[in-house]
Coordinates of C-alpha atoms in Angstrom, one line a residue:
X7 CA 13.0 23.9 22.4
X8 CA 13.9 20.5 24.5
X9 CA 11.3 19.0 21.5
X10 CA 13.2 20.4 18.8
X11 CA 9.4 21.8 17.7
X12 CA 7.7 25.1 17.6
X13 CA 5.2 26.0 20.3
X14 CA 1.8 24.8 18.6
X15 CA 3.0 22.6 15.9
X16 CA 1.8 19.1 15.8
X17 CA 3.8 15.6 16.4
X18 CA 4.8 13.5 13.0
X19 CA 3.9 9.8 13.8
X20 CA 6.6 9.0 11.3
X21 CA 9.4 10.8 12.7
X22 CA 12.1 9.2 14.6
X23 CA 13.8 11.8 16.1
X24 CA 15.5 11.1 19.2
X25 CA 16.4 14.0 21.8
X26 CA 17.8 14.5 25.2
X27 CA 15.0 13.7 28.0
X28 CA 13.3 9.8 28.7
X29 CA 10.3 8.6 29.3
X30 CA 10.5 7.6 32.8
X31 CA 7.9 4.3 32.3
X32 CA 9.5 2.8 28.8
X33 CA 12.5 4.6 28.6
X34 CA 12.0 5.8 25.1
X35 CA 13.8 9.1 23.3
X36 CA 11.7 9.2 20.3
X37 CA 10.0 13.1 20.5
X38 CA 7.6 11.9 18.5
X39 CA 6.1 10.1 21.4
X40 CA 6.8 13.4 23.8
X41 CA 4.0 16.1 24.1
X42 CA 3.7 19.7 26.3
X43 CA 2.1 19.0 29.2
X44 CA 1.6 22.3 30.8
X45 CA 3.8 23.4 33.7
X46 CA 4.8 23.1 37.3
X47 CA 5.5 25.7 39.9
X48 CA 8.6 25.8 41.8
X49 CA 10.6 28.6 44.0
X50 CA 13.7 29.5 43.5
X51 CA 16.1 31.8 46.1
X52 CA 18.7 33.8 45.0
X53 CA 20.8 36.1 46.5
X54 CA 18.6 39.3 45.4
X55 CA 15.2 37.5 45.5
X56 CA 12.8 34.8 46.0
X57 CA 10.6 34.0 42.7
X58 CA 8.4 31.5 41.6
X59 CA 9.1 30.2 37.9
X60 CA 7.2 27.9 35.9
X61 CA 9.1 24.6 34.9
X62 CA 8.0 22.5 31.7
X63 CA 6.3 19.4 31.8
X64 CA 6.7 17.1 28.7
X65 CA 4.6 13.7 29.0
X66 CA 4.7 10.3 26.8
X67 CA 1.7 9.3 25.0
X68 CA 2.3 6.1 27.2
X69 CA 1.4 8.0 30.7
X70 CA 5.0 8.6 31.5
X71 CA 6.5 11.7 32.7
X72 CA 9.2 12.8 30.2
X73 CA 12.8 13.8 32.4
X74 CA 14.9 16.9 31.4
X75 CA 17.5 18.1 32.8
X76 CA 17.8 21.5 32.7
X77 CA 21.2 23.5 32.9
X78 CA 20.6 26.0 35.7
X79 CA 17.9 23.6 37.9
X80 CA 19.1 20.7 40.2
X81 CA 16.7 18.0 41.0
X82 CA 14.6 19.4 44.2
X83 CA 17.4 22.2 44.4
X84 CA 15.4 25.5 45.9
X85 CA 18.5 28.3 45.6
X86 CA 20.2 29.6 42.5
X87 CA 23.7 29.0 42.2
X88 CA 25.1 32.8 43.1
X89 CA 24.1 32.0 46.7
X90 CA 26.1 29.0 46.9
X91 CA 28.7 30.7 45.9
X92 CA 28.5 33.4 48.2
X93 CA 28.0 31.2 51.1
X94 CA 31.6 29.7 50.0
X95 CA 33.2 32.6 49.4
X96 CA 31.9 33.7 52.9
X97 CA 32.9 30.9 54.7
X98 CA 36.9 31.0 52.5
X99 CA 37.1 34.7 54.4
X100 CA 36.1 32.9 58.2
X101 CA 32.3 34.5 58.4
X102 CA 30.8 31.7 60.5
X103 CA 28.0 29.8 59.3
X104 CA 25.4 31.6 61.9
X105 CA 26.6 35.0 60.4
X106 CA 26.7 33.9 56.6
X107 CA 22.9 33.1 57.2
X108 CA 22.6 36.8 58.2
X109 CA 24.4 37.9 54.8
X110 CA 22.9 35.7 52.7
X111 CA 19.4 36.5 53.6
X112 CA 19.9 40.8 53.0
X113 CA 18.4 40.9 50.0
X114 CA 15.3 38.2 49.3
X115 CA 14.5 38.2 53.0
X116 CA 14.4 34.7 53.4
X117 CA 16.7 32.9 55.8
X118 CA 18.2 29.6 55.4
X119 CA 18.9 27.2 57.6
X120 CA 22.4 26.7 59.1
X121 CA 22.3 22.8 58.1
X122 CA 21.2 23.9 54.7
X123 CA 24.7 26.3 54.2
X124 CA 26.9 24.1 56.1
X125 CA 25.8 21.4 53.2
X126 CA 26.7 24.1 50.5
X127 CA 30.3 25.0 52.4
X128 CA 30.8 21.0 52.5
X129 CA 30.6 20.5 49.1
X130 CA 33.8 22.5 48.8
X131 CA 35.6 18.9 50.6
X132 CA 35.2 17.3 47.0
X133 CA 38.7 19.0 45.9
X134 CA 40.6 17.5 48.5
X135 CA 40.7 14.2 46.9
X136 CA 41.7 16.3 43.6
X137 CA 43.9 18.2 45.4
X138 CA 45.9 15.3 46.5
X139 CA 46.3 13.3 43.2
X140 CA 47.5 13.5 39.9
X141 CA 51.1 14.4 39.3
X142 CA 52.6 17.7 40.4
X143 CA 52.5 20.6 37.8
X144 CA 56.2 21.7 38.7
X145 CA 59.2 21.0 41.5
X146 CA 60.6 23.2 43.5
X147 CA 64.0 23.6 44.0
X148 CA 63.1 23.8 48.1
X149 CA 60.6 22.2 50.1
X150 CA 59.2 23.2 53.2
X151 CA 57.1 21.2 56.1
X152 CA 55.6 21.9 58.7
X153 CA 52.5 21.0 60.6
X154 CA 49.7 23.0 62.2
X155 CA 47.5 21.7 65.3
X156 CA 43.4 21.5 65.3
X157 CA 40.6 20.4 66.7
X158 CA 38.3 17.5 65.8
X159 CA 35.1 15.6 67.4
X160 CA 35.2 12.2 66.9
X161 CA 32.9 9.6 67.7
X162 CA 34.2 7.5 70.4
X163 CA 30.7 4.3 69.2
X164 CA 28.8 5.2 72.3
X165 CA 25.3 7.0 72.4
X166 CA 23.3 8.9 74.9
X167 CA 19.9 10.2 74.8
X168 CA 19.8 13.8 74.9
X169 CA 16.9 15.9 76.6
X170 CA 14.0 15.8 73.8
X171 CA 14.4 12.1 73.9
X172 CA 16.9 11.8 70.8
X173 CA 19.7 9.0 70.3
X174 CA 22.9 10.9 69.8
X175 CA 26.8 9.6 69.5
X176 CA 28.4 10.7 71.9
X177 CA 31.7 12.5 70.6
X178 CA 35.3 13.8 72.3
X179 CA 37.2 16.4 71.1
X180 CA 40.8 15.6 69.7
X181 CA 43.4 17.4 68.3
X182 CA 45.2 16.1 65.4
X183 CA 48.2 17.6 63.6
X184 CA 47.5 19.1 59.7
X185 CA 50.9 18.5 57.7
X186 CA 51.8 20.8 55.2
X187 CA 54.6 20.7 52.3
X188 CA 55.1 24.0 50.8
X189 CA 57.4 25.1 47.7
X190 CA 59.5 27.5 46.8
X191 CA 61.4 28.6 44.3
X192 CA 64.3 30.1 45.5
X193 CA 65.5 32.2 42.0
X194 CA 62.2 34.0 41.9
X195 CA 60.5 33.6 45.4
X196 CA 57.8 32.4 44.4
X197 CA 55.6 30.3 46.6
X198 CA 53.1 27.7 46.4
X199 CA 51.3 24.7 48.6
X200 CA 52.0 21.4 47.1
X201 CA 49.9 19.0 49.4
X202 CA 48.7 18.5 53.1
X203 CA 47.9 15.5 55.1
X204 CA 45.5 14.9 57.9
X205 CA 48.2 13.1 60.1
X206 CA 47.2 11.3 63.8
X207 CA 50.3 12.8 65.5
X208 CA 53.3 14.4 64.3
X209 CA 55.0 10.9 64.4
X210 CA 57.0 9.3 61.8
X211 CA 53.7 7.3 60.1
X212 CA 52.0 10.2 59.2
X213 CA 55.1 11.9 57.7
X214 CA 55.6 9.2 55.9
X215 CA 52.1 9.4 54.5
X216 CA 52.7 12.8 53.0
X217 CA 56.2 11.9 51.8
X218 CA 55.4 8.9 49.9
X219 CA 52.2 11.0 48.4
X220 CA 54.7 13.6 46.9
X221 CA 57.4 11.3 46.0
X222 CA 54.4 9.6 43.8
X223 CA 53.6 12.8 42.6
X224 CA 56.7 13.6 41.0
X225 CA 58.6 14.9 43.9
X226 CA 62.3 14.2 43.9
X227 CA 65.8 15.1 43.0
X228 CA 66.0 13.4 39.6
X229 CA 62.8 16.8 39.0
X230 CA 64.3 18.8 40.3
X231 CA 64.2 18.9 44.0
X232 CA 67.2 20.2 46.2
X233 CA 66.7 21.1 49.6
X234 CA 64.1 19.9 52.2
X235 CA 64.0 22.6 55.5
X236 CA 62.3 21.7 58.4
X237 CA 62.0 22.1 62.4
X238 CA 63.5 19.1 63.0
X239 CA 60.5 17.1 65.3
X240 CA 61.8 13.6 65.7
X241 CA 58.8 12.3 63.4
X242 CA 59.3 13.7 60.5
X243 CA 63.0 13.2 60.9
X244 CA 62.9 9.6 61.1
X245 CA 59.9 10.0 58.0
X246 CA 62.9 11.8 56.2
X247 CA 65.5 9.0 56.9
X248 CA 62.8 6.5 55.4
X249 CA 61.9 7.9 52.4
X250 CA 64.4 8.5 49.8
X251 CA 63.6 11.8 47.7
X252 CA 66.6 11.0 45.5
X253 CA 70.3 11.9 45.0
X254 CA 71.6 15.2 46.3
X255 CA 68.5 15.9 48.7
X256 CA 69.6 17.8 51.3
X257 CA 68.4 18.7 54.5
X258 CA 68.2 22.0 56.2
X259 CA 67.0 22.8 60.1
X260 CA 65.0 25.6 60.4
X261 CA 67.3 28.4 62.0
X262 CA 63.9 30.3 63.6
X263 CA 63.4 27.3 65.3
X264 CA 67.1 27.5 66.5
X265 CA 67.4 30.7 68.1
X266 CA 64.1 30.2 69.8
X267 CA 65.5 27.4 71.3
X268 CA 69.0 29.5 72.2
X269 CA 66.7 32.0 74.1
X270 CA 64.9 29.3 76.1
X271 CA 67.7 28.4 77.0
X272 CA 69.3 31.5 78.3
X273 CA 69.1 31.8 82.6
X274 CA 71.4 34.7 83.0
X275 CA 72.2 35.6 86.9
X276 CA 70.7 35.2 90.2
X277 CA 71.1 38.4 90.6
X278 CA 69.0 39.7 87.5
X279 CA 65.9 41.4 87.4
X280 CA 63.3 40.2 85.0
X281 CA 64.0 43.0 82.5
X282 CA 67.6 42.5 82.5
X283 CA 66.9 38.8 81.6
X284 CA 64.5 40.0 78.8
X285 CA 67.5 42.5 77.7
X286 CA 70.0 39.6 77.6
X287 CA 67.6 37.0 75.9
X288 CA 67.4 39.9 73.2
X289 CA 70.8 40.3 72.7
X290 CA 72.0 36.5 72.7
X291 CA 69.2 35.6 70.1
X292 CA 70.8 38.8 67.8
X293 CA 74.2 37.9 67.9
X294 CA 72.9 34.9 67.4
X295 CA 71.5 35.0 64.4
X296 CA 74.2 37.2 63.1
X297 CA 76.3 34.1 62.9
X298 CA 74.5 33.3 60.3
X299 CA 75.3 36.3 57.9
X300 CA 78.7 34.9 56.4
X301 CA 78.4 34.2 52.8
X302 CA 80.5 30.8 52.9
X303 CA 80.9 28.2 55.5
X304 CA 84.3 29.7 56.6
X305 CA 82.8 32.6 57.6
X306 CA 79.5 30.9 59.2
X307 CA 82.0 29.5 61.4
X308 CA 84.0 32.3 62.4
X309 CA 81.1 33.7 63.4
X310 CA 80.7 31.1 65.8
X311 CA 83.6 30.6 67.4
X312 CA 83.5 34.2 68.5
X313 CA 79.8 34.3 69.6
X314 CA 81.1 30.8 71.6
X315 CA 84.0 32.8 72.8
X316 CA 82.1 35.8 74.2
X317 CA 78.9 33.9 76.1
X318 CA 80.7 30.5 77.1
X319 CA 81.0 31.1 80.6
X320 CA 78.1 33.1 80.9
X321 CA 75.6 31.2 78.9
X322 CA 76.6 27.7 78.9
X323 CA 73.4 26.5 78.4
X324 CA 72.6 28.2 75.5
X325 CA 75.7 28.0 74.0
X326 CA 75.5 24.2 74.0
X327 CA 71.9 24.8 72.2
X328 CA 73.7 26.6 69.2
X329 CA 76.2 24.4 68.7
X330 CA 74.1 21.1 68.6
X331 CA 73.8 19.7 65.8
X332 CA 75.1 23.6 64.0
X333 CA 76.1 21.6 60.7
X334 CA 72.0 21.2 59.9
X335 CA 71.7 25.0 60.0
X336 CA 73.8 25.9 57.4
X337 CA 73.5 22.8 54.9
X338 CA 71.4 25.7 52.7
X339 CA 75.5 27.1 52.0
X340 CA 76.3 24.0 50.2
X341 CA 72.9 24.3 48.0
X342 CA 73.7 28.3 47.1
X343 CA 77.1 27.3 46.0
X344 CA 75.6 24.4 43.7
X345 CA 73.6 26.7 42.3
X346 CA 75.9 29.6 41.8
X347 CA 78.3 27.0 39.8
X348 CA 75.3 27.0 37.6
X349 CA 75.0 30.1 37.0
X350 CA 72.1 30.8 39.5
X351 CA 71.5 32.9 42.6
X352 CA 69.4 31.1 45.2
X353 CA 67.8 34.0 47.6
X354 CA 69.1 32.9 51.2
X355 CA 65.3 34.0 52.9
X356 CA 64.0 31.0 50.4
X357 CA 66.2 27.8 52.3
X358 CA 67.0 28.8 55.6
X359 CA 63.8 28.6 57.9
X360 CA 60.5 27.8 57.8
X361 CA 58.9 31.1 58.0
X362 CA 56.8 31.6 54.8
X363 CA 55.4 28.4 55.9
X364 CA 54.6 29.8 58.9
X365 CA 52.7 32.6 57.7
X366 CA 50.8 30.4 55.5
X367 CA 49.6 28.3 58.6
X368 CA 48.3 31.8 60.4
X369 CA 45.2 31.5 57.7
X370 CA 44.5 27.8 58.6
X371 CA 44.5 29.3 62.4
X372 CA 42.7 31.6 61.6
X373 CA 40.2 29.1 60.2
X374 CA 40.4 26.9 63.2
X375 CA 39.6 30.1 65.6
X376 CA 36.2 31.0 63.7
X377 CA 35.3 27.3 63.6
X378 CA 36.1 26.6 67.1
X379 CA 36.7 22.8 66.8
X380 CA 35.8 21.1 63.5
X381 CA 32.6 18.9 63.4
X382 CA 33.7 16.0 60.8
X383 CA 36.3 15.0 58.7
X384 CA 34.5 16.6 55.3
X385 CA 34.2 19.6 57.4
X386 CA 38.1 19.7 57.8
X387 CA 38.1 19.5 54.4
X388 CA 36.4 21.7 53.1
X389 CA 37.5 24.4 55.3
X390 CA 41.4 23.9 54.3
X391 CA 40.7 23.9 50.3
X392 CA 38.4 27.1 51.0
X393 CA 41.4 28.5 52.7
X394 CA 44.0 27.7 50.4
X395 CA 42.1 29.3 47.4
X396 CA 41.0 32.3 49.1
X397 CA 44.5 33.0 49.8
X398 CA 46.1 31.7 47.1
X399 CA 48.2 29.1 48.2
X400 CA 48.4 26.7 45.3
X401 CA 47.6 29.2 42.1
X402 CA 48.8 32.3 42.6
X403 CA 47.1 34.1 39.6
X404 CA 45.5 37.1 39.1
X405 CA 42.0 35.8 38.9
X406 CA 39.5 35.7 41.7
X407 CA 39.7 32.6 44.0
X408 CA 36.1 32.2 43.8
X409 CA 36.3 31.9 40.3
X410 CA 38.6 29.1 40.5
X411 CA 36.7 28.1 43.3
X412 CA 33.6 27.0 41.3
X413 CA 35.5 26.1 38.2
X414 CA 37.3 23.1 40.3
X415 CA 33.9 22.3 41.7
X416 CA 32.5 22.0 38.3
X417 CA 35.6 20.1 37.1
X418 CA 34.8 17.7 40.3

């Protein structure tokens, strides 16, 4: 069939035919030069088995060995491709690598090696660099950021020589912050990851590194963008002040973050038991938050100045907390009016904290839990792409992530 003959019929010296495969000693394509040679032996693992097929051998009349490739068979590759993708789709629901070599060995009875699935869970790292370029398929109206922590060995350039005699690097663990930007749509809800960054601290360069990224992408007011809400770390504030997303940005403090800081902050009396202090922590942080339930700024206000009024002189402390810098907690009003002048209704659960970002950063913990501490950089990677498509994160269709999975692979 890779001859473009029938098994048995003879070459035509006069026919200059050129196919697919090459002589690997004078590079020709002419069949006419190509014959059968017989076959070789090679295994092949699946997930239900472990064969031995029979792989054509075509030769030149010049000595050469003839090259095909063939669809389904890699170069030295010894497993079919359904394992691979099992051992990904394993490792996207946090099976470690030591019990994904149980799993994967069920039905042919033949164990692989942990190196040898870790290589096929690595592979996954390749979409990161898709991940992060190219223009962005749509703008939100609201942007959310946030960062999650992790753990990392690093190389610090020295080696050791380990008990069987072997030169190792020697390697220290380090955490390092992984920044997330997350969009929302606050007319229908819906929710999607637009990029993350591998940042050295939550400091102002590496914000600036994922900010400048989107703003490439397409990310700004002139497209759409409206409100940025965040927790309002010092880095990623002064990353905010530096790069300009456009007219009419706005920017929104997370009010979650708020109240957990009012609660810190409430002492209540020397005479208190522990569980009254835990009963009056609960009802400062409710009131609290009920501020918060006006519909316009007038109201938002009100709100305050009686909560103020009621828990001065008990709570100054955490009084003080709530209203520092108040007018970044409720800049998400001014955005819901814009929007209802246009004739839409912004959903207030969509601008005002942080929390579906939060959620979303429970799965990358969760990752980081099952790993223990990450080995290498492709290994971060990997892990965070496998994460975001078994859960979703940046296409929420209906078909199965490891679908898309391998399809972006292939694309890759």
């Amino acid at each position: 069939e890779c001859l473009g003959r029938a098994k048995g019929q003879r070459r035509e010296s006069e026919d200059q035919t050129e196919v697919e495969g090459s002589c690997n000693r004078c590079d020709t394509h002419c069949r006419a030069r190509f014959y059968r040679a017989g076959y070789y032996k090679r295994r092949l693992l699946s997930f239900e088995t472990y064969i031995t097929i029979a792989v054509p051998r075509v030769s030149c009349i010049c000595g050469g060995m003839v090259d095909f490739e063939f669809l389904d068979l890699v170069p030295y590759g010894r497993t079919w491709f359904n394992i691979e993708e099992r051992a990904r789709e394993l490792a996207g629901i946090c099976v470690s690598l030591r019990d994904g070599v149980e799993v994967l060995a069920w039905g042919s009875k033949q164990p692989l090696s942990i190196a040898t699935v870790n290589k096929m869970v690595t592979t996954t790292a390749r979409l990161a660099e898709a991940f992060h370029a190219g223009p962005l398929e749509r703008v939100p109206a609201v942007v959310m950021l946030d960062g999650v922590w992790l753990k990392l060995l690093c190389p610090t350039g020295e080696e050791y020589t380990d008990k069987r005699g072997r030169r190792r690097q020697r390697v220290k663990k380090k955490k390092f912050p992984l920044l997330v930007a997350y969009g929302v749509d606050p007319v229908s809800g819906e929710r999607w990851l637009l990029d993350w960054e591998r940042g050295k601290d939550e400091d102002e360069a590496s914000w600036r590194k994922l900010l400048e990224r989107l703003l490439q992408r397409g990310l700004d007011g002139e497209r759409g963008l409206e409100l940025v809400v965040h927790d309002g770390s010092k880095g990623l504030e002064k990353a905010l002040d530096v790069v300009y997303l456009g007219d009419g940005v706005e920017h929104q403090r997370c009010i979650f973050h708020k109240l957990l800081n009012v609660r810190r902050d409430v002492v209540g009396e020397e005479t208190m038991a522990p569980n009254g202090l835990r009963e009056r922590r609960k009802e400062m942080v409710a009131e609290a938050a009920r501020v918060y339930d006006g519909e316009s700024e007038a109201e938002v206000r009100q709100a305050l100045q009686g909560f103020c009024a009621k828990w001065r002189e008990k709570e100054p402390g955490a009084v003080a907390t709530l209203e520092r810098g108040f007018e970044r907690t409720i800049v998400y009003l001014k955005v819901q009016e814009r929007a209802r002048c246009r004739g839409q209704q912004y959903r207030r659960e969509c601008m005002r904290t942080t929390s579906p970002l939060e959620r979303v950063q429970r799965h990358f913990r969760q990752k980081a839990r099952q790993v223990l501490i990450f080995h290498s950089e492709a290994g971060v990677a990997a892990s965070i792409q496998l994460v975001i498509g078994h859960h979703h994160l940046a296409d929420p269709t209906s078909r199965h992530w490891t679908q898309r999975l391998e399809e972006a692979l292939l694309a890759a």
